[in-house]
Tab-separated table of C-alpha atoms and ligand atoms in Angstrom:
chain	number	residue	atom	x	y	z
J	1380	UNK	CA	42.751	-7.091	16.001
J	1381	UNK	CA	41.915	-8.567	12.702
J	1382	UNK	CA	40.878	-12.238	13.929
J	1383	UNK	CA	38.587	-14.201	11.920
J	1384	UNK	CA	35.992	-13.733	14.586
J	1385	UNK	CA	36.132	-9.647	14.491
J	1386	UNK	CA	35.478	-10.219	10.557
J	1387	UNK	CA	32.815	-12.454	10.889
J	1388	UNK	CA	31.102	-10.131	13.386
J	1389	UNK	CA	31.261	-7.226	11.035
J	1390	UNK	CA	30.063	-9.032	8.165
J	1391	UNK	CA	27.183	-10.533	10.258
J	1392	UNK	CA	26.342	-6.986	11.211
J	1393	UNK	CA	26.297	-5.898	7.814
J	1394	UNK	CA	24.385	-8.960	6.637
J	1395	UNK	CA	21.582	-8.164	9.033
J	1396	UNK	CA	21.286	-4.711	7.465
J	1397	UNK	CA	21.283	-5.659	4.097
J	1398	UNK	CA	19.195	-8.919	3.833
J	1399	UNK	CA	15.744	-8.447	2.704
J	1400	UNK	CA	13.176	-9.263	5.599
J	1401	UNK	CA	10.973	-12.206	5.520
J	1402	UNK	CA	8.034	-9.825	4.770
J	1403	UNK	CA	9.870	-8.121	1.966
J	1404	UNK	CA	10.602	-11.466	0.537
J	1405	UNK	CA	6.982	-12.572	1.074
J	1406	UNK	CA	6.079	-9.248	-0.864
J	1407	UNK	CA	8.259	-9.727	-3.806
J	1408	UNK	CA	7.443	-13.494	-4.054
J	1409	UNK	CA	3.647	-12.637	-4.165
J	1410	UNK	CA	4.151	-9.927	-6.908
J	1411	UNK	CA	6.170	-12.411	-8.954
J	1412	UNK	CA	3.625	-15.006	-8.723
J	1413	UNK	CA	1.190	-12.587	-9.867
J	1414	UNK	CA	2.948	-11.522	-12.794
J	1415	UNK	CA	3.914	-15.049	-13.657
J	1416	UNK	CA	0.410	-16.337	-13.732
J	1417	UNK	CA	-0.460	-13.492	-16.105
J	1418	UNK	CA	2.600	-14.450	-18.325
J	1419	UNK	CA	1.347	-18.201	-18.281
J	1420	UNK	CA	-1.912	-16.969	-19.496
J	1421	UNK	CA	-0.437	-14.716	-22.380
J	1422	UNK	CA	2.286	-16.614	-23.945
J	1423	UNK	CA	0.387	-19.580	-25.352
J	1424	UNK	CA	2.748	-22.312	-26.347
J	1425	UNK	CA	6.139	-20.333	-25.620
J	1426	UNK	CA	8.215	-20.996	-22.246
J	1427	UNK	CA	9.565	-18.292	-19.881
J	1428	UNK	CA	11.939	-18.267	-17.148
J	1429	UNK	CA	12.490	-15.744	-14.224
J	1430	UNK	CA	15.894	-14.445	-14.451
J	1431	UNK	CA	18.444	-12.436	-12.484
J	1432	UNK	CA	19.220	-12.141	-8.833
J	1433	UNK	CA	15.668	-13.396	-7.419
J	1434	UNK	CA	16.562	-16.806	-8.916
J	1435	UNK	CA	19.983	-16.885	-6.801
J	1436	UNK	CA	18.414	-15.060	-3.990
J	1437	UNK	CA	21.031	-12.264	-4.400
J	1438	UNK	CA	18.619	-9.508	-4.842
J	1439	UNK	CA	19.035	-6.441	-2.762
J	1440	UNK	CA	16.174	-4.991	-0.672
J	1441	UNK	CA	16.452	-1.346	-2.209
J	1442	UNK	CA	16.196	-2.633	-5.775
J	1443	UNK	CA	12.501	-3.188	-6.377
J	1444	UNK	CA	13.145	-5.026	-9.871
J	1445	UNK	CA	12.792	-8.406	-11.298
J	1446	UNK	CA	13.279	-9.958	-14.811
J	1447	UNK	CA	11.033	-12.251	-17.003
J	1448	UNK	CA	12.468	-13.725	-20.076
J	1449	UNK	CA	10.152	-15.108	-22.626
J	1450	UNK	CA	11.934	-17.614	-24.744
J	1451	UNK	CA	11.112	-18.151	-28.533
J	1452	UNK	CA	12.238	-21.046	-30.767
J	1453	UNK	CA	15.198	-20.787	-32.782
J	1454	UNK	CA	13.501	-20.532	-36.108
J	1455	UNK	CA	11.483	-17.289	-35.261
J	1456	UNK	CA	13.375	-14.363	-37.164
J	1457	UNK	CA	14.801	-11.394	-35.271
J	1458	UNK	CA	12.010	-9.074	-36.532
J	1459	UNK	CA	9.261	-11.517	-35.478
J	1460	UNK	CA	10.773	-12.171	-32.024
J	1461	UNK	CA	10.971	-8.394	-31.425
J	1462	UNK	CA	7.414	-7.672	-32.551
J	1463	UNK	CA	5.851	-10.524	-30.618
J	1464	UNK	CA	8.035	-9.942	-27.683
J	1465	UNK	CA	6.567	-6.420	-27.623
J	1466	UNK	CA	3.111	-7.448	-28.301
J	1467	UNK	CA	3.310	-10.014	-25.560
J	1468	UNK	CA	4.914	-7.384	-22.928
J	1469	UNK	CA	2.000	-5.125	-23.579
J	1470	UNK	CA	-0.613	-7.855	-23.097
J	1471	UNK	CA	0.987	-9.021	-19.977
J	1472	UNK	CA	1.011	-5.079	-18.565
J	1473	UNK	CA	-2.787	-4.745	-19.657
J	1474	UNK	CA	-3.376	-7.777	-17.839
J	1475	UNK	CA	-1.929	-7.063	-14.554
J	1476	UNK	CA	-2.982	-3.567	-14.859
J	1477	UNK	CA	0.428	-2.167	-14.676
J	1478	UNK	CA	2.106	0.764	-16.649
J	1479	UNK	CA	4.820	0.299	-19.174
J	1480	UNK	CA	7.355	1.794	-21.426
J	1481	UNK	CA	9.594	0.403	-24.329
J	1482	UNK	CA	13.170	0.002	-23.215
J	1483	UNK	CA	16.036	-0.454	-25.671
J	1484	UNK	CA	19.057	-2.768	-25.124
J	1485	UNK	CA	20.281	-4.785	-28.179
J	1486	UNK	CA	16.700	-5.461	-28.879
J	1487	UNK	CA	13.592	-3.438	-27.424
J	1488	UNK	CA	11.783	-4.927	-24.473
J	1489	UNK	CA	8.871	-3.853	-22.365
J	1490	UNK	CA	9.769	-2.339	-18.764
J	1491	UNK	CA	6.639	-2.540	-16.672
J	1492	UNK	CA	5.870	-0.952	-13.548
J	1493	UNK	CA	3.581	-2.843	-11.175
J	1494	UNK	CA	3.032	-2.103	-7.505
J	1495	UNK	CA	6.216	-0.079	-7.112
J	1496	UNK	CA	8.272	-2.836	-8.930
J	1497	UNK	CA	9.949	-2.457	-12.280
J	1498	UNK	CA	9.441	-5.818	-13.986
J	1499	UNK	CA	11.545	-6.396	-17.277
J	1500	UNK	CA	9.732	-8.489	-19.925
J	1501	UNK	CA	12.535	-9.477	-22.302
J	1502	UNK	CA	12.206	-11.641	-25.462
J	1503	UNK	CA	15.144	-14.058	-26.134
J	1504	UNK	CA	15.859	-17.302	-27.948
J	1505	UNK	CA	15.645	-20.696	-26.554
J	1506	UNK	CA	18.672	-22.109	-27.539
J	1507	UNK	CA	20.468	-25.379	-27.262
J	1508	UNK	CA	23.784	-24.262	-26.748
J	1509	UNK	CA	25.792	-20.912	-26.585
J	1510	UNK	CA	27.575	-21.110	-29.683
J	1511	UNK	CA	24.067	-19.992	-31.380
J	1512	UNK	CA	23.722	-16.720	-29.209
J	1513	UNK	CA	22.335	-13.963	-31.265
J	1514	UNK	CA	22.320	-11.135	-28.689
J	1515	UNK	CA	23.390	-11.076	-25.108
J	1516	UNK	CA	20.088	-11.533	-23.528
J	1517	UNK	CA	20.132	-15.100	-25.021
J	1518	UNK	CA	22.914	-16.022	-22.459
J	1519	UNK	CA	20.777	-15.214	-19.582
J	1520	UNK	CA	18.762	-18.596	-19.505
J	1521	UNK	CA	22.199	-20.222	-19.405
J	1522	UNK	CA	23.498	-18.127	-16.614
J	1523	UNK	CA	20.307	-19.140	-14.761
J	1524	UNK	CA	20.737	-22.733	-15.366
J	1525	UNK	CA	24.514	-22.646	-14.459
J	1526	UNK	CA	24.106	-20.729	-11.298
J	1527	UNK	CA	20.701	-21.999	-9.885
J	1528	UNK	CA	22.195	-25.396	-9.975
J	1529	UNK	CA	25.261	-24.300	-7.931
J	1530	UNK	CA	23.965	-21.635	-5.608
J	1531	UNK	CA	23.832	-22.041	-1.762
J	1532	UNK	CA	22.259	-19.992	0.600
J	1533	UNK	CA	25.640	-19.250	2.091
J	1534	UNK	CA	26.885	-18.113	-1.528
J	1535	UNK	CA	23.757	-15.706	-1.680
J	1536	UNK	CA	24.650	-14.186	1.477
J	1537	UNK	CA	28.268	-13.700	0.437
J	1538	UNK	CA	27.187	-12.123	-2.763
J	1539	UNK	CA	25.043	-9.694	-1.106
J	1540	UNK	CA	27.924	-8.519	1.114
J	1541	UNK	CA	29.781	-8.114	-2.174
J	1542	UNK	CA	26.940	-6.051	-3.978
J	1543	UNK	CA	26.859	-3.732	-0.844
J	1544	UNK	CA	30.481	-3.310	-0.548
J	1545	UNK	CA	30.664	-2.445	-4.315
J	1546	UNK	CA	27.584	-0.040	-3.863
J	1547	UNK	CA	29.072	1.788	-1.190
J	1548	UNK	CA	32.148	2.478	-3.234
J	1549	UNK	CA	29.985	3.396	-6.538
J	1550	UNK	CA	31.541	0.171	-8.183
J	1551	UNK	CA	28.020	-1.802	-8.576
J	1552	UNK	CA	26.524	-1.922	-11.970
J	1553	UNK	CA	27.718	-2.642	-15.639
J	1554	UNK	CA	25.933	0.261	-17.158
J	1555	UNK	CA	28.124	2.450	-19.218
J	1556	UNK	CA	27.848	5.176	-16.551
J	1557	UNK	CA	29.162	3.056	-13.919
J	1558	UNK	CA	31.562	0.797	-15.801
J	1559	UNK	CA	31.695	-1.519	-12.654
J	1560	UNK	CA	30.693	-4.868	-11.725
J	1561	UNK	CA	27.442	-6.449	-12.944
J	1562	UNK	CA	25.312	-8.776	-10.360
J	1563	UNK	CA	26.293	-11.882	-12.565
J	1564	UNK	CA	29.852	-10.885	-12.259
J	1565	UNK	CA	29.513	-10.587	-8.408
J	1566	UNK	CA	27.699	-14.101	-8.317
J	1567	UNK	CA	30.658	-15.664	-10.158
J	1568	UNK	CA	33.484	-14.237	-8.228
J	1569	UNK	CA	31.567	-15.351	-5.108
J	1570	UNK	CA	31.046	-18.921	-6.873
J	1571	UNK	CA	34.880	-18.848	-7.403
J	1572	UNK	CA	36.216	-17.515	-4.101
J	1573	UNK	CA	33.662	-18.977	-1.837
J	1574	UNK	CA	33.506	-16.259	0.687
J	1575	UNK	CA	33.425	-12.453	0.531
J	1576	UNK	CA	36.484	-12.391	2.706
J	1577	UNK	CA	38.583	-14.613	0.679
J	1578	UNK	CA	37.723	-12.763	-2.461
J	1579	UNK	CA	38.647	-9.509	-0.624
J	1580	UNK	CA	42.070	-11.016	0.381
J	1581	UNK	CA	43.005	-12.258	-2.919
J	1582	UNK	CA	41.922	-9.001	-4.690
J	1583	UNK	CA	43.991	-6.996	-2.310
J	1584	UNK	CA	46.860	-8.236	-4.437
J	1585	UNK	CA	45.242	-8.106	-7.758
J	1586	UNK	CA	47.347	-6.583	-10.665
J	1587	UNK	CA	45.860	-5.634	-13.962
J	1588	UNK	CA	45.475	-8.981	-16.194
J	1589	UNK	CA	43.565	-10.804	-13.468
J	1590	UNK	CA	42.266	-14.112	-15.429
J	1591	UNK	CA	39.621	-16.297	-13.922
J	1592	UNK	CA	38.306	-19.351	-16.021
J	1593	UNK	CA	36.113	-21.095	-13.531
J	1594	UNK	CA	35.231	-23.746	-15.972
J	1595	UNK	CA	38.705	-24.232	-17.405
J	1596	UNK	CA	37.411	-23.690	-20.962
J	1597	UNK	CA	40.708	-22.408	-22.492
J	1598	UNK	CA	43.929	-24.332	-22.560
J	1599	UNK	CA	45.662	-21.066	-23.593
J	1600	UNK	CA	44.807	-17.794	-22.044
J	1601	UNK	CA	42.908	-15.774	-24.851
J	1602	UNK	CA	43.972	-12.062	-25.220
J	1603	UNK	CA	41.527	-9.528	-23.740
J	1604	UNK	CA	42.466	-5.766	-23.306
J	1605	UNK	CA	40.817	-5.670	-19.949
J	1606	UNK	CA	42.345	-5.340	-16.572
J	1607	UNK	CA	39.901	-8.114	-15.036
J	1608	UNK	CA	39.065	-11.214	-17.218
J	1609	UNK	CA	36.433	-13.440	-16.184
J	1610	UNK	CA	35.380	-16.198	-18.714
J	1611	UNK	CA	31.675	-16.777	-18.801
J	1612	UNK	CA	31.325	-20.277	-17.701
J	1613	UNK	CA	28.544	-20.816	-20.334
J	1614	UNK	CA	30.098	-18.777	-23.148
J	1615	UNK	CA	34.055	-19.099	-23.367
J	1616	UNK	CA	34.086	-16.243	-25.709
J	1617	UNK	CA	32.854	-13.682	-23.331
J	1618	UNK	CA	34.530	-11.792	-20.705
J	1619	UNK	CA	31.909	-10.997	-18.010
J	1620	UNK	CA	34.026	-8.254	-16.716
J	1621	UNK	CA	34.595	-6.416	-20.094
J	1622	UNK	CA	32.946	-3.173	-18.742
J	1623	UNK	CA	35.027	-2.944	-15.735
J	1624	UNK	CA	37.162	0.203	-16.422
J	1625	UNK	CA	40.964	0.268	-15.433
J	1626	UNK	CA	39.951	3.061	-12.897
J	1627	UNK	CA	37.181	1.001	-11.366
J	1628	UNK	CA	39.447	-2.107	-11.083
J	1629	UNK	CA	42.146	-0.173	-9.345
J	1630	UNK	CA	39.625	1.259	-7.030
J	1631	UNK	CA	38.274	-2.197	-6.333
J	1632	UNK	CA	41.644	-3.312	-5.407
J	1633	UNK	CA	42.403	-0.411	-3.367
J	1634	UNK	CA	39.259	-0.713	-1.127
J	1635	UNK	CA	39.824	-4.479	-0.666
J	1636	UNK	CA	43.292	-3.255	0.724
J	1637	UNK	CA	41.496	-0.901	3.152
J	1638	UNK	CA	38.985	-3.626	4.190
J	1639	UNK	CA	41.928	-6.152	4.639
J	1640	UNK	CA	44.137	-3.880	6.454
J	1641	UNK	CA	41.309	-2.620	8.737
J	1642	UNK	CA	37.943	-4.156	8.370
J	1643	UNK	CA	35.225	-2.066	9.333
J	1644	UNK	CA	31.528	-1.959	8.620
J	1645	UNK	CA	31.667	1.793	7.509
J	1646	UNK	CA	33.307	0.572	4.445
J	1647	UNK	CA	29.785	-1.075	3.443
J	1648	UNK	CA	27.925	2.037	3.554
J	1649	UNK	CA	28.225	5.387	2.023
J	1650	UNK	CA	29.104	8.209	4.203
J	1651	UNK	CA	26.151	10.944	4.106
J	1652	UNK	CA	27.650	13.903	2.243
J	1653	UNK	CA	27.168	17.373	3.006
J	1654	UNK	CA	27.734	19.706	0.062
J	1655	UNK	CA	30.136	22.555	0.645
J	1656	UNK	CA	31.533	25.162	-1.157
J	1657	UNK	CA	34.532	24.107	-3.121
J	1658	UNK	CA	35.621	27.505	-4.299
J	1659	UNK	CA	38.689	27.718	-2.334
J	1660	UNK	CA	39.687	24.054	-3.027
J	1661	UNK	CA	39.454	24.637	-6.650
J	1662	UNK	CA	41.206	28.113	-6.639
J	1663	UNK	CA	44.048	26.669	-4.376
J	1664	UNK	CA	45.242	24.298	-7.183
J	1665	UNK	CA	46.237	27.277	-9.283
J	1666	UNK	CA	44.828	25.132	-12.318
J	1667	UNK	CA	42.078	26.424	-14.435
J	1668	UNK	CA	38.843	24.545	-14.763
J	1669	UNK	CA	36.940	24.768	-18.114
J	1670	UNK	CA	33.629	22.917	-17.765
J	1671	UNK	CA	31.544	22.768	-20.893
J	1672	UNK	CA	27.895	22.701	-19.817
J	1673	UNK	CA	25.195	22.011	-22.506
J	1674	UNK	CA	21.686	20.549	-22.833
J	1675	UNK	CA	21.276	16.850	-22.192
J	1676	UNK	CA	20.529	15.128	-25.278
J	1677	UNK	CA	17.244	13.039	-25.231
J	1678	UNK	CA	18.922	9.592	-25.485
J	1679	UNK	CA	19.571	6.486	-23.403
J	1680	UNK	CA	22.239	6.700	-20.633
J	1681	UNK	CA	23.903	3.578	-22.017
J	1682	UNK	CA	24.478	5.733	-25.427
J	1683	UNK	CA	25.151	9.054	-23.517
J	1684	UNK	CA	27.880	8.386	-21.270
J	1685	UNK	CA	30.146	6.772	-23.918
J	1686	UNK	CA	29.453	9.608	-26.250
J	1687	UNK	CA	30.468	12.209	-23.382
J	1688	UNK	CA	33.624	10.195	-22.540
J	1689	UNK	CA	34.449	10.162	-26.436
J	1690	UNK	CA	33.935	13.824	-26.738
J	1691	UNK	CA	35.858	14.586	-23.721
J	1692	UNK	CA	38.957	12.756	-25.122
J	1693	UNK	CA	38.662	14.420	-28.532
J	1694	UNK	CA	38.622	17.607	-26.907
J	1695	UNK	CA	41.798	17.025	-24.737
J	1696	UNK	CA	43.336	15.959	-28.091
J	1697	UNK	CA	42.492	19.071	-29.758
J	1698	UNK	CA	44.001	21.338	-26.733
J	1699	UNK	CA	47.157	19.296	-26.846
J	1700	UNK	CA	47.479	19.894	-30.408
J	1701	UNK	CA	47.472	23.590	-29.669
J	1702	UNK	CA	50.179	22.897	-27.012
J	1703	UNK	CA	47.798	23.534	-24.053
J	1704	UNK	CA	48.231	20.959	-21.291
J	1705	UNK	CA	45.289	19.278	-19.623
J	1706	UNK	CA	45.663	18.017	-16.049
J	1707	UNK	CA	42.565	15.847	-16.041
J	1708	UNK	CA	38.969	15.553	-17.314
J	1709	UNK	CA	35.657	14.154	-16.378
J	1710	UNK	CA	32.183	13.787	-17.541
J	1711	UNK	CA	28.794	14.457	-15.607
J	1712	UNK	CA	25.371	14.207	-16.672
J	1713	UNK	CA	21.989	15.055	-14.674
J	1714	UNK	CA	19.495	17.665	-16.330
J	1715	UNK	CA	22.427	18.938	-18.269
J	1716	UNK	CA	25.696	17.678	-19.330
J	1717	UNK	CA	29.219	18.767	-18.317
J	1718	UNK	CA	32.462	18.147	-19.824
J	1719	UNK	CA	35.119	19.168	-17.343
J	1720	UNK	CA	38.705	19.754	-18.285
J	1721	UNK	CA	41.286	21.007	-15.686
J	1722	UNK	CA	44.015	22.961	-17.454
J	1723	UNK	CA	47.543	22.704	-16.324
J	1724	UNK	CA	48.449	25.206	-19.310
J	1725	UNK	CA	45.757	27.483	-20.315
J	1726	UNK	CA	47.493	30.683	-21.517
J	1727	UNK	CA	50.328	30.506	-23.960
J	1728	UNK	CA	52.558	33.374	-25.496
J	1729	UNK	CA	51.153	35.190	-28.537
J	1730	UNK	CA	54.100	33.999	-30.490
J	1731	UNK	CA	55.028	30.610	-31.325
J	1732	UNK	CA	58.553	28.956	-31.897
J	1733	UNK	CA	58.620	26.465	-34.897
J	1734	UNK	CA	61.627	24.233	-34.948
J	1735	UNK	CA	63.099	23.713	-38.437
J	1736	UNK	CA	65.550	21.370	-40.025
J	1737	UNK	CA	69.437	21.427	-39.521
J	1738	UNK	CA	71.204	23.987	-41.772
J	1739	UNK	CA	73.138	21.357	-43.191
J	1740	UNK	CA	70.215	19.676	-44.829
J	1741	UNK	CA	70.013	21.879	-47.579
J	1742	UNK	CA	66.754	21.007	-49.486
J	1743	UNK	CA	64.473	21.117	-46.172
J	1744	UNK	CA	66.375	24.259	-45.167
J	1745	UNK	CA	65.261	26.031	-48.376
J	1746	UNK	CA	61.681	25.089	-48.174
J	1747	UNK	CA	61.718	26.213	-44.544
J	1748	UNK	CA	63.202	29.640	-45.326
J	1749	UNK	CA	60.894	29.946	-48.371
J	1750	UNK	CA	57.896	29.386	-46.188
J	1751	UNK	CA	58.737	31.504	-43.080
J	1752	UNK	CA	60.778	34.301	-44.748
J	1753	UNK	CA	58.411	37.048	-43.671
J	1754	UNK	CA	58.602	35.911	-40.005
J	1755	UNK	CA	61.470	36.245	-37.644
J	1756	UNK	CA	63.785	33.700	-38.822
J	1757	UNK	CA	67.078	32.628	-37.181
J	1758	UNK	CA	69.584	29.485	-36.485
J	1759	UNK	CA	69.767	28.117	-33.035
J	1760	UNK	CA	72.352	25.144	-32.292
J	1761	UNK	CA	72.782	24.553	-36.104
J	1762	UNK	CA	69.105	24.350	-36.948
J	1763	UNK	CA	66.579	26.701	-38.304
J	1764	UNK	CA	63.898	28.286	-36.134
J	1765	UNK	CA	61.001	30.732	-36.885
J	1766	UNK	CA	58.715	32.758	-35.098
J	1767	UNK	CA	55.169	32.872	-35.918
J	1768	UNK	CA	51.669	34.272	-34.461
J	1769	UNK	CA	49.836	31.962	-32.410
J	1770	UNK	CA	46.513	31.335	-33.640
J	1771	UNK	CA	44.810	30.476	-30.268
J	1772	UNK	CA	46.923	31.765	-27.130
J	1773	UNK	CA	43.795	31.059	-24.691
J	1774	UNK	CA	42.369	27.555	-24.310
J	1775	UNK	CA	39.033	29.005	-23.411
J	1776	UNK	CA	38.833	30.704	-27.060
J	1777	UNK	CA	40.132	27.617	-28.797
J	1778	UNK	CA	37.254	25.539	-27.085
J	1779	UNK	CA	34.661	28.317	-27.680
J	1780	UNK	CA	35.521	28.666	-31.640
J	1781	UNK	CA	35.495	25.069	-32.009
J	1782	UNK	CA	32.123	24.393	-30.103
J	1783	UNK	CA	30.305	27.077	-31.907
J	1784	UNK	CA	30.273	25.381	-35.297
J	1785	UNK	CA	27.409	23.712	-36.620
J	1786	UNK	CA	26.537	20.022	-35.533
J	1787	UNK	CA	27.754	18.637	-38.948
J	1788	UNK	CA	31.097	20.585	-38.427
J	1789	UNK	CA	31.433	19.237	-34.983
J	1790	UNK	CA	30.808	15.781	-35.980
J	1791	UNK	CA	33.344	16.110	-38.696
J	1792	UNK	CA	35.831	17.522	-35.944
J	1793	UNK	CA	35.143	14.102	-34.169
J	1794	UNK	CA	32.786	15.249	-31.616
J	1795	UNK	CA	30.101	12.576	-30.747
J	1796	UNK	CA	26.988	12.641	-32.845
J	1797	UNK	CA	24.307	13.483	-30.070
J	1798	UNK	CA	26.513	15.679	-28.204
J	1799	UNK	CA	27.531	17.560	-31.411
J	1800	UNK	CA	23.502	18.037	-31.848
J	1801	UNK	CA	23.059	19.256	-28.321
J	1802	UNK	CA	25.767	21.596	-28.117
J	1803	UNK	CA	24.026	24.816	-29.104
J	1804	UNK	CA	24.033	27.225	-26.711
J	1805	UNK	CA	26.858	25.708	-24.561
J	1806	UNK	CA	28.282	27.548	-21.660
J	1807	UNK	CA	31.802	27.481	-20.402
J	1808	UNK	CA	32.186	27.513	-16.484
J	1809	UNK	CA	35.432	28.529	-15.011
J	1810	UNK	CA	36.572	27.762	-11.393
J	1811	UNK	CA	34.122	29.747	-9.303
J	1812	UNK	CA	30.989	29.224	-11.269
J	1813	UNK	CA	31.942	25.440	-11.470
J	1814	UNK	CA	32.691	25.558	-7.716
J	1815	UNK	CA	28.975	27.051	-7.093
J	1816	UNK	CA	27.476	23.968	-9.117
J	1817	UNK	CA	28.690	21.827	-5.981
J	1818	UNK	CA	25.766	23.215	-3.950
J	1819	UNK	CA	23.877	20.162	-5.439
J	1820	UNK	CA	24.837	16.860	-3.687
J	1821	UNK	CA	25.120	15.070	-6.709
J	1822	UNK	CA	27.576	17.711	-8.475
J	1823	UNK	CA	29.472	17.954	-5.254
J	1824	UNK	CA	30.170	14.169	-5.216
J	1825	UNK	CA	31.360	14.307	-8.745
J	1826	UNK	CA	33.920	16.940	-8.203
J	1827	UNK	CA	34.915	15.357	-4.826
J	1828	UNK	CA	35.410	11.985	-6.507
J	1829	UNK	CA	37.497	13.687	-9.283
J	1830	UNK	CA	39.638	15.618	-6.633
J	1831	UNK	CA	40.304	12.892	-4.018
J	1832	UNK	CA	42.751	9.978	-3.933
J	1833	UNK	CA	41.369	6.910	-5.360
J	1834	UNK	CA	44.357	4.539	-4.425
J	1835	UNK	CA	45.360	3.340	-1.172
J	1836	UNK	CA	48.773	1.444	-1.520
L	2122	CTP	N1	23.443	-9.756	-17.570
L	2122	CTP	C1	24.690	-10.187	-17.828
L	2122	CTP	N2	25.636	-9.165	-18.121
L	2122	CTP	C2	25.240	-7.721	-17.584
L	2122	CTP	C3	24.116	-7.350	-17.244
L	2122	CTP	C4	23.108	-8.311	-16.958
L	2122	CTP	O1	24.990	-11.134	-18.321
L	2122	CTP	N3	26.279	-6.905	-17.817
L	2122	CTP	C5	22.299	-10.948	-17.346
L	2122	CTP	C6	22.541	-11.930	-16.290
L	2122	CTP	O2	22.157	-13.131	-16.747
L	2122	CTP	C7	21.773	-11.467	-15.148
L	2122	CTP	C8	20.702	-10.768	-15.909
L	2122	CTP	O3	21.169	-10.554	-17.246
L	2122	CTP	O4	21.453	-12.329	-14.335
L	2122	CTP	C9	19.744	-9.662	-15.307
L	2122	CTP	O5	20.514	-8.552	-15.155
L	2122	CTP	P1	20.286	-7.519	-14.169
L	2122	CTP	O6	18.853	-7.468	-13.685
L	2122	CTP	O7	20.869	-6.267	-14.537
L	2122	CTP	O8	21.237	-7.994	-12.974
L	2122	CTP	P2	20.777	-8.900	-11.808
L	2122	CTP	O9	21.960	-10.173	-11.731
L	2122	CTP	O10	19.393	-9.494	-11.446
L	2122	CTP	O11	21.375	-8.076	-10.267
L	2122	CTP	P3	20.535	-6.926	-9.573
L	2122	CTP	O12	20.300	-7.507	-8.218
L	2122	CTP	O13	21.454	-5.892	-9.623
L	2122	CTP	O14	19.316	-6.829	-10.443
L	2123	MG	MG1	17.893	-8.085	-11.702
């Protein structure tokens, strides 16, 4: 019985569980006020704005974080903005007696820790219109103005439902690890569809190439290579959902279908996982897993994940060039990094057959014969064939040989730079060793995610 009433009941139950309590809200507000007072004391003449989910009342109770943007006039140079931004960040942290580290996005900024909360103190430009944007943080004050004017308590409630639904399905977050939906994207989707349920109903039928232009900025639809295109209401040139991967787009459609077909509360919460050995699961596939494990480079996740993906793709290409077949691949990082390749064909004959020109094409035939005259040479279906010794009959040997090169040679071979520098002492884990890594909950979830069917039709 999927009546509107039954769905409302489910959503109300979820809302009750996920909405911050009055006391949690009071706590956050009091901390924000303390920080704001310090900001006001410190920034002499500059302006600032609170940003992000707090200003729309769409923050989630388990995410103890808020953002303060300090706005600099347009005529300040980039360098000066960075320098002064960090200086003010430090001053504020000292004033509130917090701790901090410098974090990096397009610009460095101060990430403070204060009474259990992460406070991002981000310098940006105070611009009159978005055509003057220099870096993506400059859009944030525009987002703030756009959404705070339009958001209502009902939209906040619906956004929280969406964020929770995405979190439960590993789809929330626009970082390069997740490649999912940002908080701002959630707010825009809800603003566009008004309720969680109407978004879900629409999204169940989404096909790649969904286009949403809330402010109707474009007469003609601009071209973007992404499956989901949501034009930023404050900046017509930006696709807010550019980071959503194709895999995650289809996964989202799939979970929306699941909810539409059978609404239930459990879709909003992760099932507790009990790691169990996956040896027999891996063995029963009769494929070969080759998982390259190496030291994690000391770099930001936002740089690491794209580098791991790029390296994995490069290795897949290399294996294919040597006639091996790759069934699938995935990447993982925790204390160490893993590039996991599942091989469909990992062992090949020691001889390799080459396909030459038709015997009627005389000049090419001559060249072919000259090149391969010392090997086994014959004619098959009117074309020349030759047989040579295969250089790498075993996929694992090809990987070992390739990855044992110096960082400089690895880079030359197309391995991403920080990964290349970290490859020393790499190990290759095969089925049973890989399966034993699944004792850790995190790795177990990674393997299960790779193995499970991700699409419900
Ligand atoms: N932002 C953005 N695009 C992203 C990430 C962030 O435009 N991919 C901008 C938005 O203006 C957003 C602000 O930066 O409101 C703060 O980002 P963040 O704290 O990451 O997200 P929130 O929207 O605050 O959501 P959350 O509840 O997860 O903190
Ligand atoms: Mg935030």
